[in-house]
Short mmCIF file of C-alpha atoms and ligand atoms in Angstrom, two decimals:
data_model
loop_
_atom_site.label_atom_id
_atom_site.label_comp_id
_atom_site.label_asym_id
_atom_site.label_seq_id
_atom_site.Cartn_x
_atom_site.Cartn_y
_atom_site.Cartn_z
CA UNK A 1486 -10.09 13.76 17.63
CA UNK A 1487 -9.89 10.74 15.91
CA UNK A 1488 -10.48 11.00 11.97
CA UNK A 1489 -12.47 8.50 9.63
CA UNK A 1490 -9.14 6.86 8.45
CA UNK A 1491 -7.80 6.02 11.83
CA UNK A 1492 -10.67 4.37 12.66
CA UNK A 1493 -11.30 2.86 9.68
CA UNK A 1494 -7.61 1.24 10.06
CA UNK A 1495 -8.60 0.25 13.47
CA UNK A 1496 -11.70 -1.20 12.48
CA UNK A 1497 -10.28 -3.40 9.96
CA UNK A 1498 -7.15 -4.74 12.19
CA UNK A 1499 -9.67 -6.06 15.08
CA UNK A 1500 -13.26 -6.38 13.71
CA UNK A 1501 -14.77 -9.09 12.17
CA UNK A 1502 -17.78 -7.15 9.76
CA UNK A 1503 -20.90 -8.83 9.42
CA UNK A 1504 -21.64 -10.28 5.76
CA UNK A 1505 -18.28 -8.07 4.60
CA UNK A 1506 -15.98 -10.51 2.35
CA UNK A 1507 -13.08 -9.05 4.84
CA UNK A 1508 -10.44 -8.93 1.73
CA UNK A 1509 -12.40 -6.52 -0.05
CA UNK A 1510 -13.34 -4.32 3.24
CA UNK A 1511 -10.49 -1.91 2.85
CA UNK A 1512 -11.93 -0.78 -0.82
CA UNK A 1513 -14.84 0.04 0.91
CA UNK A 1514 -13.95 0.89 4.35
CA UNK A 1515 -16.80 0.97 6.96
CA UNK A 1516 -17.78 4.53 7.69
CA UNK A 1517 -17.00 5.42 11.55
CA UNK A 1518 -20.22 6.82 12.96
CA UNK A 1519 -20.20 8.70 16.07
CA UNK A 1520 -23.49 10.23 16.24
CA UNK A 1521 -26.83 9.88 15.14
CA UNK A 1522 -29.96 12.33 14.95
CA UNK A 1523 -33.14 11.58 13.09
CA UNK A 1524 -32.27 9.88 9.95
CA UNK A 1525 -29.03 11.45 10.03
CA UNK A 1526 -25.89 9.79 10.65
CA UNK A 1527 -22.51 11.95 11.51
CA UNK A 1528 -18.92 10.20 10.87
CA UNK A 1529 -15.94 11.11 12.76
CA UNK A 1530 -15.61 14.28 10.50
CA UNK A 1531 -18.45 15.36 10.71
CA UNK A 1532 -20.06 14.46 7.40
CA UNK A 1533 -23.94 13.32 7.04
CA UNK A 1534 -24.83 10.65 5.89
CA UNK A 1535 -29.29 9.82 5.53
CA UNK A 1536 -29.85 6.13 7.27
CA UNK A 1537 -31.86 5.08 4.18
CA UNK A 1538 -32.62 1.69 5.12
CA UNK A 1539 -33.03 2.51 8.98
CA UNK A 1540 -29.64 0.46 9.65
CA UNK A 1541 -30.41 -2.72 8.76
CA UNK A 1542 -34.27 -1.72 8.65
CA UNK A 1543 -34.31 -1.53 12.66
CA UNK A 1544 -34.68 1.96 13.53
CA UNK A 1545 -38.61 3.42 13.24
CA UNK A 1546 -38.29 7.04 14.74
CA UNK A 1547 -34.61 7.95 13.51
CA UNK A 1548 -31.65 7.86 15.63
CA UNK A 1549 -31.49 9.05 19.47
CA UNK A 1550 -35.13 9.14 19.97
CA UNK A 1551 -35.56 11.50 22.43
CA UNK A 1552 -39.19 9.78 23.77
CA UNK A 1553 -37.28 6.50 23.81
CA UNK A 1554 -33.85 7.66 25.25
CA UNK A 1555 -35.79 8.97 28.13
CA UNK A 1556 -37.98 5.62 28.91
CA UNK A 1557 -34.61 3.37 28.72
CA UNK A 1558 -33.00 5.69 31.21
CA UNK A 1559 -35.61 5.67 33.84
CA UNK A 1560 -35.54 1.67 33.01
CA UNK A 1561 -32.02 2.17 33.15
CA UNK A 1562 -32.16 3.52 37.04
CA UNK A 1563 -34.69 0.87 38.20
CA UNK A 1564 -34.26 -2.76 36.58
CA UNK A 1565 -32.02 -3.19 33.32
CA UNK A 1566 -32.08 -6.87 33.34
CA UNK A 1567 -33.92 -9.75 35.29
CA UNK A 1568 -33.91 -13.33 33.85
CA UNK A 1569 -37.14 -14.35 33.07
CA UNK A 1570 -37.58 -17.59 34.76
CA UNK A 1571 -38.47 -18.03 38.23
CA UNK A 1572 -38.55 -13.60 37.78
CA UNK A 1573 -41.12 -11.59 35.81
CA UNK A 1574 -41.29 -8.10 35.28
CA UNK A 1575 -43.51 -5.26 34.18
CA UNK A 1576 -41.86 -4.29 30.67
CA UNK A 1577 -42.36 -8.03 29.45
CA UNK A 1578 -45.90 -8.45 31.05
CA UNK A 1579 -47.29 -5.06 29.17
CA UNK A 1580 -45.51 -5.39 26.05
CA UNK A 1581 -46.69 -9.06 25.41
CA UNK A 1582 -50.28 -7.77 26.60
CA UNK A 1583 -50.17 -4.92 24.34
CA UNK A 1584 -48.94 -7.51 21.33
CA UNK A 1585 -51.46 -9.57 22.21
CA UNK A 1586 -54.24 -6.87 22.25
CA UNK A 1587 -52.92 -5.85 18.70
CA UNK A 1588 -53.85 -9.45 17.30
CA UNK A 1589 -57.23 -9.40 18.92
CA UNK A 1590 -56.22 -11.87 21.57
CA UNK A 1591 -55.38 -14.53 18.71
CA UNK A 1592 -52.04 -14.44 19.48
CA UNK A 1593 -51.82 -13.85 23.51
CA UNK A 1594 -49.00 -16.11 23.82
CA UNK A 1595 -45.26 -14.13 23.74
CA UNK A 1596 -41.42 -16.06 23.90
CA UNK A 1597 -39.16 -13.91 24.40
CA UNK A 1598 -35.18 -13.74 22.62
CA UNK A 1599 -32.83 -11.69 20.90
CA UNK A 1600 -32.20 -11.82 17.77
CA UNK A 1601 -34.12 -12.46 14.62
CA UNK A 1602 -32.80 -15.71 14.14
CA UNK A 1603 -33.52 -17.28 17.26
CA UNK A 1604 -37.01 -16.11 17.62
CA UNK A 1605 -37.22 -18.14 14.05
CA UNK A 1606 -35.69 -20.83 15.37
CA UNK A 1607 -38.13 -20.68 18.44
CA UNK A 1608 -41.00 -21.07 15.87
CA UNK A 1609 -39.76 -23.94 14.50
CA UNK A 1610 -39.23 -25.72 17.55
CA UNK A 1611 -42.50 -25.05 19.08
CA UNK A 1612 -44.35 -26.08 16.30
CA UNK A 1613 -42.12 -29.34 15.67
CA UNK A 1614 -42.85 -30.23 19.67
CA UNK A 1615 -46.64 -29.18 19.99
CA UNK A 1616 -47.61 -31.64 17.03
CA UNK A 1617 -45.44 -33.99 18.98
CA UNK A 1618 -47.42 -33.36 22.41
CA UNK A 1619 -50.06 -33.82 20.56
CA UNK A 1620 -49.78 -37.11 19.75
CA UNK A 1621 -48.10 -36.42 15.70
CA UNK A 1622 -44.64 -36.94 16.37
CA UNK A 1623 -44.54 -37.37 12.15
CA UNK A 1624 -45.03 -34.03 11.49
CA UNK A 1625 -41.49 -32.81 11.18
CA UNK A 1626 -40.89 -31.35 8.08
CA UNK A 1627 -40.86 -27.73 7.27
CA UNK A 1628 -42.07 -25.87 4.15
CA UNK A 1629 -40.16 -22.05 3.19
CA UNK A 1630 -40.33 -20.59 0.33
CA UNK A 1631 -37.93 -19.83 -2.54
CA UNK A 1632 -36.69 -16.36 -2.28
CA UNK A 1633 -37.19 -15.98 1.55
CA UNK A 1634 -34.95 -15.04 4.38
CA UNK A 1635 -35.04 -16.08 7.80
CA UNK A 1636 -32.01 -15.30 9.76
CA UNK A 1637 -28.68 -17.39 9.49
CA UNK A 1638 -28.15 -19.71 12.37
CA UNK A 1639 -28.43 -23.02 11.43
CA UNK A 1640 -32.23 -23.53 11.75
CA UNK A 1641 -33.35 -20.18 10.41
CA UNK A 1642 -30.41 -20.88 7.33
CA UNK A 1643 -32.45 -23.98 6.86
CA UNK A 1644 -35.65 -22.25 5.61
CA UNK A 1645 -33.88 -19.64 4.03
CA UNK A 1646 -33.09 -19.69 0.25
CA UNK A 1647 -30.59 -16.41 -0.43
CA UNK A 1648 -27.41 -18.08 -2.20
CA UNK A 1649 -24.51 -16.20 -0.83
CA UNK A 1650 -25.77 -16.82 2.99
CA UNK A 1651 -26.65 -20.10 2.36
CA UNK A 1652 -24.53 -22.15 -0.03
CA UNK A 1653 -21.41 -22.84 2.25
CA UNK A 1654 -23.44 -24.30 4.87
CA UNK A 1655 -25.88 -26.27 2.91
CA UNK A 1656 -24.37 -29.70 3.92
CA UNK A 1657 -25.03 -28.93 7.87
CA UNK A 1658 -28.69 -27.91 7.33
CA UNK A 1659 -31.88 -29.63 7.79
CA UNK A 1660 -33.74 -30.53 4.58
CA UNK A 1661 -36.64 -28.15 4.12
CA UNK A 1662 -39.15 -28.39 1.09
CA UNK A 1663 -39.20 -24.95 -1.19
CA UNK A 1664 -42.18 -24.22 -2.85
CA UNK A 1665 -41.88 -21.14 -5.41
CA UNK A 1666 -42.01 -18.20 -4.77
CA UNK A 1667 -44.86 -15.70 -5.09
CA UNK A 1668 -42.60 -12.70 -6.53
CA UNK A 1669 -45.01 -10.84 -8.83
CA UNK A 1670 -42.35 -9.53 -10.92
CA UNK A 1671 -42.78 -13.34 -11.85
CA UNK A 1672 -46.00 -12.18 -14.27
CA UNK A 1673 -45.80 -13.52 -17.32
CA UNK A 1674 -47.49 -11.00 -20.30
CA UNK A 1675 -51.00 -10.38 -19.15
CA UNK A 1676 -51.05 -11.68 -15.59
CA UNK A 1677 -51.71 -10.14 -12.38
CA UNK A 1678 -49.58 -10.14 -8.93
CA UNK A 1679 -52.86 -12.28 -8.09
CA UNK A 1680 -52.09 -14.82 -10.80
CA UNK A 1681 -48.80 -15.14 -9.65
CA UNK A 1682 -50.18 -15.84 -6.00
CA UNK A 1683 -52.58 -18.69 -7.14
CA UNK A 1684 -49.72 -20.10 -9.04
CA UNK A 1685 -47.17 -20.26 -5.99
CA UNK A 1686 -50.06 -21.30 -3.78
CA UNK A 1687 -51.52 -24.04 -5.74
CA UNK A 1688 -47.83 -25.30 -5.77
CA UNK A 1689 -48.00 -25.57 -1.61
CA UNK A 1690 -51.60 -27.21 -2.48
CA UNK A 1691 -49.84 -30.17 -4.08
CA UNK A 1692 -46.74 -30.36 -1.50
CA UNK A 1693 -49.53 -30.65 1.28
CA UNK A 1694 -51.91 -33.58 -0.66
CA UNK A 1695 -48.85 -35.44 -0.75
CA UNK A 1696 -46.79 -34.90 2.29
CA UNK A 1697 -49.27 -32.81 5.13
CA UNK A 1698 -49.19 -35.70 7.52
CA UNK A 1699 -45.45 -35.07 8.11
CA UNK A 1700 -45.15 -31.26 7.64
CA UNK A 1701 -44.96 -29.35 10.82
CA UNK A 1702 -45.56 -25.89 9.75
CA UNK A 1703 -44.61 -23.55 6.47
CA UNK A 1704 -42.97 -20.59 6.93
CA UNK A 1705 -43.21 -16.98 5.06
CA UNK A 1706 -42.38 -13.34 4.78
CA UNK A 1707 -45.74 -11.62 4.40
CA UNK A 1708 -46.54 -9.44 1.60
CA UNK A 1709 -42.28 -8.68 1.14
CA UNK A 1710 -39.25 -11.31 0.88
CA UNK A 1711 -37.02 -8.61 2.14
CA UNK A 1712 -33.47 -9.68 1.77
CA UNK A 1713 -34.04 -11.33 -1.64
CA UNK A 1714 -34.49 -7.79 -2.77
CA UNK A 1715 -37.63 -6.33 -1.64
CA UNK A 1716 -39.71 -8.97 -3.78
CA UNK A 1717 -43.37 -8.15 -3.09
CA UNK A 1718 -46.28 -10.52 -3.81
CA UNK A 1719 -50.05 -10.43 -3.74
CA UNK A 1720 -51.94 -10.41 -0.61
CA UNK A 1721 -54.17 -13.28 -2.08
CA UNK A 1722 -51.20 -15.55 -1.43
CA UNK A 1723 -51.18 -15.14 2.20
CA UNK A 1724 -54.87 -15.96 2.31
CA UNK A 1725 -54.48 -19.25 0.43
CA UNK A 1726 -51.66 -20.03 2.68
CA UNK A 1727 -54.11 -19.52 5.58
CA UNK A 1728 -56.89 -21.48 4.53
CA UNK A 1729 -54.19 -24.24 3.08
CA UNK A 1730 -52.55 -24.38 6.66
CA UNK A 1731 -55.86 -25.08 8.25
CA UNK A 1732 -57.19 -27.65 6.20
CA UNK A 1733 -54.22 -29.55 6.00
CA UNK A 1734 -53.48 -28.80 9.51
CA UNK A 1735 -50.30 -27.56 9.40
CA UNK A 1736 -49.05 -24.39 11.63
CA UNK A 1737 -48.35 -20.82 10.10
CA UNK A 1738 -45.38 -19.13 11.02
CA UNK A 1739 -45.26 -15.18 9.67
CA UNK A 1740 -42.02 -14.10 9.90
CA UNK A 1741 -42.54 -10.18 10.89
CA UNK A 1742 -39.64 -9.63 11.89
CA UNK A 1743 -38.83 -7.36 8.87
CA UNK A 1744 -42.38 -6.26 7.94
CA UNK A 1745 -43.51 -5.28 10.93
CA UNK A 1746 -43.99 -2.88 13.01
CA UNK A 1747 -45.79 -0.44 10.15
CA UNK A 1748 -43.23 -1.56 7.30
CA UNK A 1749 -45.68 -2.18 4.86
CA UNK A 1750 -48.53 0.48 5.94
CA UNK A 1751 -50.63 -2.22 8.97
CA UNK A 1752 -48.64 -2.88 12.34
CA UNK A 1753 -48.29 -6.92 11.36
CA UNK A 1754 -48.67 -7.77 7.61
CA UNK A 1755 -50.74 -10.33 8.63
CA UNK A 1756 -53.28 -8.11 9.06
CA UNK A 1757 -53.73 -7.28 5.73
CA UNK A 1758 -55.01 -11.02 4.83
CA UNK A 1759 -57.50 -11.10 7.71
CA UNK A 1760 -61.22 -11.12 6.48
CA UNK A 1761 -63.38 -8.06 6.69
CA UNK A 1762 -67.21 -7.96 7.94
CA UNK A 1763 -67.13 -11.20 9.65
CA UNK A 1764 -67.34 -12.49 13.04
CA UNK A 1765 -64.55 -12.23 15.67
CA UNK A 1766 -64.26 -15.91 15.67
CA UNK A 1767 -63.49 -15.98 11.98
CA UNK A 1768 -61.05 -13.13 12.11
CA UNK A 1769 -59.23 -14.94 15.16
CA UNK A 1770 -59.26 -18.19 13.23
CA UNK A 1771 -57.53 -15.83 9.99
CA UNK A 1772 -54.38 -14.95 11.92
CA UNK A 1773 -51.68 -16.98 11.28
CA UNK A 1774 -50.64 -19.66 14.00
CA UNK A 1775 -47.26 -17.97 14.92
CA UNK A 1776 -45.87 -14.35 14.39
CA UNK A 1777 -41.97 -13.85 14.46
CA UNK A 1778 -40.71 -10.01 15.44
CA UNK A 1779 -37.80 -8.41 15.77
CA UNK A 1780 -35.94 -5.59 14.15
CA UNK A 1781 -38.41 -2.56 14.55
CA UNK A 1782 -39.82 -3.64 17.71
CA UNK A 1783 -37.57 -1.93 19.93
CA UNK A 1784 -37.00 1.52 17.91
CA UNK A 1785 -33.46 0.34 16.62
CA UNK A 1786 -32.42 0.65 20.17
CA UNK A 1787 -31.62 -2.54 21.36
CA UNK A 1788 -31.59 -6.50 20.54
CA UNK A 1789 -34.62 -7.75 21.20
CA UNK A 1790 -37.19 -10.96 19.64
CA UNK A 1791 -40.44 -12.36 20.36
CA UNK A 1792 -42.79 -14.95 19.19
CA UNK A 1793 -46.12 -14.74 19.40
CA UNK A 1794 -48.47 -18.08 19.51
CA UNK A 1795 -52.19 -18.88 19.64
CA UNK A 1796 -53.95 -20.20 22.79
CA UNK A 1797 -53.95 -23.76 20.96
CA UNK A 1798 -49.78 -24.22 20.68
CA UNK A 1799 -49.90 -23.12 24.14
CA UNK A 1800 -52.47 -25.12 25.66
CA UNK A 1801 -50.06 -28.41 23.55
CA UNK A 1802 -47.22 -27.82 26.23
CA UNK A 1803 -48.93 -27.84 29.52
CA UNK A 1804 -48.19 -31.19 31.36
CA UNK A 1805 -47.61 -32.64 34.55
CA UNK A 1806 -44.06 -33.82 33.00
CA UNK A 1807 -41.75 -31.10 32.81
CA UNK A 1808 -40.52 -32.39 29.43
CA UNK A 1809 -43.67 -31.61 27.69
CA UNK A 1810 -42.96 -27.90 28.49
CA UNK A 1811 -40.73 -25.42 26.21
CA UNK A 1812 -37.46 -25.32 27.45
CA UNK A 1813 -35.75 -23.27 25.19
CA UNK A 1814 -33.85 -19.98 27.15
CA UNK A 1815 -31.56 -17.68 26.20
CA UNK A 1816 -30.02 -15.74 29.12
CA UNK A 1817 -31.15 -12.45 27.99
CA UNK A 1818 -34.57 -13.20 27.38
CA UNK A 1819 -37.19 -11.09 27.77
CA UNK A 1820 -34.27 -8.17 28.80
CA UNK A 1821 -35.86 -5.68 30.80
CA UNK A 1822 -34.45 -2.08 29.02
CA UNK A 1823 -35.19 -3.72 25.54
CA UNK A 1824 -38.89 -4.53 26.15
CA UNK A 1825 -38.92 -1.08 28.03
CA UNK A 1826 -37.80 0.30 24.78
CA UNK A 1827 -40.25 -1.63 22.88
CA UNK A 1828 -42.96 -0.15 25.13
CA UNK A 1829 -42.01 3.26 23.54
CA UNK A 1830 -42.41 2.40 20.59
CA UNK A 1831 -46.05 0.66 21.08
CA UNK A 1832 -46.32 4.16 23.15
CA UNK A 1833 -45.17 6.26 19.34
CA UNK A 1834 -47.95 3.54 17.33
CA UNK A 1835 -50.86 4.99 19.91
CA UNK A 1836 -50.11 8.59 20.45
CA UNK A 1837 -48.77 9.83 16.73
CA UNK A 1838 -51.16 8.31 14.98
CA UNK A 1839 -48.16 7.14 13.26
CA UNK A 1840 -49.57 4.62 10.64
CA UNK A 1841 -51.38 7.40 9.09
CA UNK A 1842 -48.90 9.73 9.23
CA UNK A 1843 -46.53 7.25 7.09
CA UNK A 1844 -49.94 6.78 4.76
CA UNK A 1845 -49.47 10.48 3.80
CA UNK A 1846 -45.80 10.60 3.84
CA UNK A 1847 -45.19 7.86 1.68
CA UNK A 1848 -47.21 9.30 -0.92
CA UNK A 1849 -45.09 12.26 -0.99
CA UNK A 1850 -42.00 10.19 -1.59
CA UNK A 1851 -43.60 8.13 -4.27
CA UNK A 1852 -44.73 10.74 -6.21
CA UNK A 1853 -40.97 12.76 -5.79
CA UNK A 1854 -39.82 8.94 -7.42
CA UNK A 1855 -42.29 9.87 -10.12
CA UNK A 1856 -39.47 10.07 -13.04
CA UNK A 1857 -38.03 6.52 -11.96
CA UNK A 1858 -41.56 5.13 -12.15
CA UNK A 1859 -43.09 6.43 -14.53
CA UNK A 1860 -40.57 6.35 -17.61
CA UNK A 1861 -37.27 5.87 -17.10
CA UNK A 1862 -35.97 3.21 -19.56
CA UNK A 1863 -32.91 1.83 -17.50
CA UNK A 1864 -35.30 1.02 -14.61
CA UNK A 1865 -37.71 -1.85 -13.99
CA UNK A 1866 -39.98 -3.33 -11.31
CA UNK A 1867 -40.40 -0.55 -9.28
CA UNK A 1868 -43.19 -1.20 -6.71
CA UNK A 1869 -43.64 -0.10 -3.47
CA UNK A 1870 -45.59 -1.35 -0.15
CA UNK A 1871 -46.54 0.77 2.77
CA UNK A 1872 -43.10 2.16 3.57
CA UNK A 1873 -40.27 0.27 1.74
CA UNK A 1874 -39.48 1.14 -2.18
CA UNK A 1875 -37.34 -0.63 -4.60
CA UNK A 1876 -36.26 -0.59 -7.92
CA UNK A 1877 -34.21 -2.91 -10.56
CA UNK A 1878 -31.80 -1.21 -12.54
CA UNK A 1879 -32.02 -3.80 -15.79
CA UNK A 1880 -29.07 -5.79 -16.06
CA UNK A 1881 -27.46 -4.39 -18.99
CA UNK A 1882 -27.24 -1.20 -17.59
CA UNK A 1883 -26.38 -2.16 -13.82
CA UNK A 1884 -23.04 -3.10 -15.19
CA UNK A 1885 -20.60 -5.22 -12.99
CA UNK A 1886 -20.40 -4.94 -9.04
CA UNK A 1887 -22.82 -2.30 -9.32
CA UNK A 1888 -24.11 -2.37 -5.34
CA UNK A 1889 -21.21 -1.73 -4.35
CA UNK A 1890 -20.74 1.07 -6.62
CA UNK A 1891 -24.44 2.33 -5.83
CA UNK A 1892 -23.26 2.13 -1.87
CA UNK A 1893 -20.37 4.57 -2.67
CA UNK A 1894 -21.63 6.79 -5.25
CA UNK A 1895 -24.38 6.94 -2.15
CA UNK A 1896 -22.02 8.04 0.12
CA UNK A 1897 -20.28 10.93 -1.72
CA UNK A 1898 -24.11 12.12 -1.71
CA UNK A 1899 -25.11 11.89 1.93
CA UNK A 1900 -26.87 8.98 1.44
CA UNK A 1901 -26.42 5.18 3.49
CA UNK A 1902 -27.84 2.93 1.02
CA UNK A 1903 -27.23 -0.58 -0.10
CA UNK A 1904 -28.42 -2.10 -2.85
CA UNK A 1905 -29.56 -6.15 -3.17
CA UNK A 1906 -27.55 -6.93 -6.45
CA UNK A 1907 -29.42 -4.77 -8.78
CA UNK A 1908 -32.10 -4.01 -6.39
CA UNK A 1909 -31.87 -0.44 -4.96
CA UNK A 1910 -34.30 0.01 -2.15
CA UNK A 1911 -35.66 2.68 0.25
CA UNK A 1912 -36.74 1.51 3.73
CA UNK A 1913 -36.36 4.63 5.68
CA UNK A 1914 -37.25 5.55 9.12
CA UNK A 1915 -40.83 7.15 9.72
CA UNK A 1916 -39.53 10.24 9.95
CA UNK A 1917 -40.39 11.73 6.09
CA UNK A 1918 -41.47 15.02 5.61
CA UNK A 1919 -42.07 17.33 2.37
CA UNK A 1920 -38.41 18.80 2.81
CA UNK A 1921 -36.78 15.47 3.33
CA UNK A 1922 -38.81 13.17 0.63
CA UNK A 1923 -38.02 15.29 -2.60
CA UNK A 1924 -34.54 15.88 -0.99
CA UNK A 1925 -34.05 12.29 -0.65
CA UNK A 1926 -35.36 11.09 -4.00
CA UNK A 1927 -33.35 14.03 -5.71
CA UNK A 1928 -30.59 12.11 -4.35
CA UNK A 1929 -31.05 8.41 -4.86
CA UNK A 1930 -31.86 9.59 -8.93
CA UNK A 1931 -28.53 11.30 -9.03
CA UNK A 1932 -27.05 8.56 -7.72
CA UNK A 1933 -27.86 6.19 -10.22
CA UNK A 1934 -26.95 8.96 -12.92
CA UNK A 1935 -23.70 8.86 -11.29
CA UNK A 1936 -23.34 5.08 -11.45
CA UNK A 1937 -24.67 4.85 -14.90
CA UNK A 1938 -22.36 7.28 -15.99
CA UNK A 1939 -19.20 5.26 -14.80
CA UNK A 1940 -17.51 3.27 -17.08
CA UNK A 1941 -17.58 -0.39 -15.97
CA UNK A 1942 -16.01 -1.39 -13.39
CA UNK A 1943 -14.29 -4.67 -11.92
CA UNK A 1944 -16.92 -6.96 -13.44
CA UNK A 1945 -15.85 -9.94 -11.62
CA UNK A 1946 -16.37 -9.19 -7.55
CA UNK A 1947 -19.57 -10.89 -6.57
CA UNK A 1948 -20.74 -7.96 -3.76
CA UNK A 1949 -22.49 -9.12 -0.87
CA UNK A 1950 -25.91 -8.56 -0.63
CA UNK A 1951 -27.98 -6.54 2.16
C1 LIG B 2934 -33.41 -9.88 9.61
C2 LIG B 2934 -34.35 -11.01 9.46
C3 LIG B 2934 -34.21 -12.18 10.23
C4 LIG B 2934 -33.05 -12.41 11.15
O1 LIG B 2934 -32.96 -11.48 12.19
P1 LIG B 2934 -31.55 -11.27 12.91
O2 LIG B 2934 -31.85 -10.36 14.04
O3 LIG B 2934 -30.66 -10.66 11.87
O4 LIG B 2934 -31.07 -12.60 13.35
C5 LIG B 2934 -35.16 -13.16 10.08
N1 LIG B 2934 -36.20 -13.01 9.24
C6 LIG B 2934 -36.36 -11.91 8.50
C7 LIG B 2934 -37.55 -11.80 7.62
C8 LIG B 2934 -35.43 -10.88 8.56
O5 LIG B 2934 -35.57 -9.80 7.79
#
């Protein structure tokens, strides 16, 4: 049997890490997993290790699902992979229906990819060329906003504003307009998360007087910018952004591909801006124009993306002339084992009652978090939504490098954790449970104590962040 160092020399002669500054890899050598079972992970020595932020926040049901194992192998023995044009097949025909019946039929429109970055950049192209079969060829401009993360091919980089990802590339990308962010650790002394929101919003208010006529759509991260840190904002802003969108026609695009799934306590986020008590037609009309997924979707299984558009964008790209269509492919699209996979998952949403079960679970790990909340003086922001936690550990205490030193003080307590600079966050798989929430809150605070107690380290390194 191979042991952790072997492969951990192996590793570092042949792979390329992702976002790893390769020099510094061998100080903190990547762990060699060989097995995985609920939120445990197992290294070539056997050693635990608790998947804290569901590797890479992808897995929902912990590692090795045994429900969605056994629906990728019959998929597995029958059809693993058709391409999708000229070819459909029953995994990608139920799971867009069953997407489309989870948006009320406002979104019954699904494009199928990979990765998390080209389903973004699918957005942005579709809503670039139905303005443009429509007759407003102007309206190419794009609106993200400050703070938010999109993926890192070119496109997706271009709407993204996280430095370290970014700032190399910055002369190859499109020019985007930021508006601020709605991060309501932005309060200033007596203001809300809501204040905050009408703040950021009123800013996108002014970009659109001026500029709407050439602004194809605006693009956001509801209710959590995830890889800025887990910066969480008022639902308020999402409705302003709706109603903004609409009268200044310009399209939508949530970017889900992070929050949801359940992440923050509704399957989409979206939902969570939609207006109660009124008609379906208003509901409908509250969604936003385009919904980006990824990540979750398939269980942590296997790479798969979607969009999902309204009947209008749709209706923009049928045509006699073949150009009009979208003729953006991918040769994987729509993979057959990966949307079976997905199916599973949409199966786990129905049959667990799963959203309520994470309702009841969460509050069990909040309140085990209670003495980081409540009082602890080296700790601020800490906020929650639906299941994802975070913390900042103030700057005078975080000391120098400190996610990297979180990340291995983590591991010498069975815990796979990451911090975002000085942002330590919990996005675990929905697997919690009164042993495993105190357990894993015992060990996230002793962590930190450990970390605190160090004396400073290399203040220099700049750590990646994620
Ligand atoms: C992860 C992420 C992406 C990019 O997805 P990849 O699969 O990594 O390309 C895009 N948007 C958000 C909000 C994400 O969290």
């Amino acid at each position: 049997m191979s042991t952790n160092a072997e492969w951990q020399r192996r590793s570092l002669a042949s792979l390329w890490h992702p976002c790893t500054q390769m020099q510094r890899a061998a100080a903190v050598p990547p762990l060699p997993m060989v097995r995985g079972q609920g939120p445990w992970l197992f290294d070539a020595e056997g050693k635990r290790y608790f998947d804290a932020l569901s590797s890479w926040w992808v897995n929902l049901f912990g590692h090795a699902d045994a429900r969605i194992a056994a629906a990728l192998k019959d998929q597995l023995d029958t059809l693993p992979h058709v391409m999708l044009a000229g070819c459909t097949h029953a995994p990608a025909v139920e799971l867009a229906e069953r997407l489309a019946a989870r948006t009320g039929g406002a979104l019954g429109h699904a494009f199928f990819a990979s990765d998390g970055a080209s389903a973004v950049e699918i957005a942005l192209k579709m809503s670039f060329h139905a303005w443009r079969n429509r007759g407003l060829a102007d309206k190419q401009e794009f609106v993200c906003v400050r703070q938010g993360y999109h993926g890192e091919t070119l496109g997706a980089l271009a709407v993204t504003d996280v430095k370290v990802f970014r700032d190399a590339y910055d002369p190859l990308l499109l020019r985007a307009h930021q508006v601020g962010s709605p991060d309501a650790r932005q309060a200033r002394a007596g203001e809300t998360a809501a204040d905050v929101a009408a703040r950021a919003a009123a800013e996108v208010e002014a970009l659109f007087q001026e500029r709407a006529g050439r602004i194809a759509a605006l693009i956001v991260e509801p209710l959590v910018q995830g890889a800025a840190g887990m910066a969480m904002h008022d639902v308020s802003y999402l409705k302003a952004l709706r109603a903004l969108c609409t009268r200044f026609n310009v399209h939508l695009i949530a970017d889900e591909i992070a929050v949801g799934c359940g992440r923050t306590g509704s399957f989409f986020a979206s939902e969570q801006a939609l207006p109660v008590g009124t008609s379906d037609a208003d509901r409908r009309a509250a969604w936003p124009d385009f919904i980006t997924l990824s990540k979750g979707i398939s269980g942590g299984f296997l790479p798969l993306s979607l969009v999902l558009s309204t009947d209008e964008v749709y209706a923009a790209f049928l045509d006699e002339d073949v150009a009009r269509g979208f003729l953006h492919s991918h040769s994987y699209t729509g993979n057959a084992l990966a949307c079976r996979a997905a199916l599973a998952v949409l199966d786990r949403f129905e049959q667990d009652d799963v959203l309520a079960r994470n309702a009841a679970q969460a509050e069990v790990l909040t309140a085990s978090l209670q003495p980081l909340w409540q009082n602890d003086p080296r700790v601020e922001h800490p906020r929650r939504c639906g299941m994802i936690w975070a913390f900042d550990v103030k700057a005078e205490h975080a000391g120098g490098n400190f996610a990297e030193r979180f990340h291995l003080a983590g591991r010498q307590r069975e815990l796979l954790i990451r911090p975002i600079g000085r942002t330590v966050y919990l996005m675990p798989p929905y697997v919690l449970d009164e042993t495993l929430s105190p357990w894993l809150a015992q060990q996230v605070m002793a962590t930190l104590q450990d970390v605190l107690d160090q004396p400073d380290a290399d203040r220099t390194h700049q750590p990646p962040t994620a």
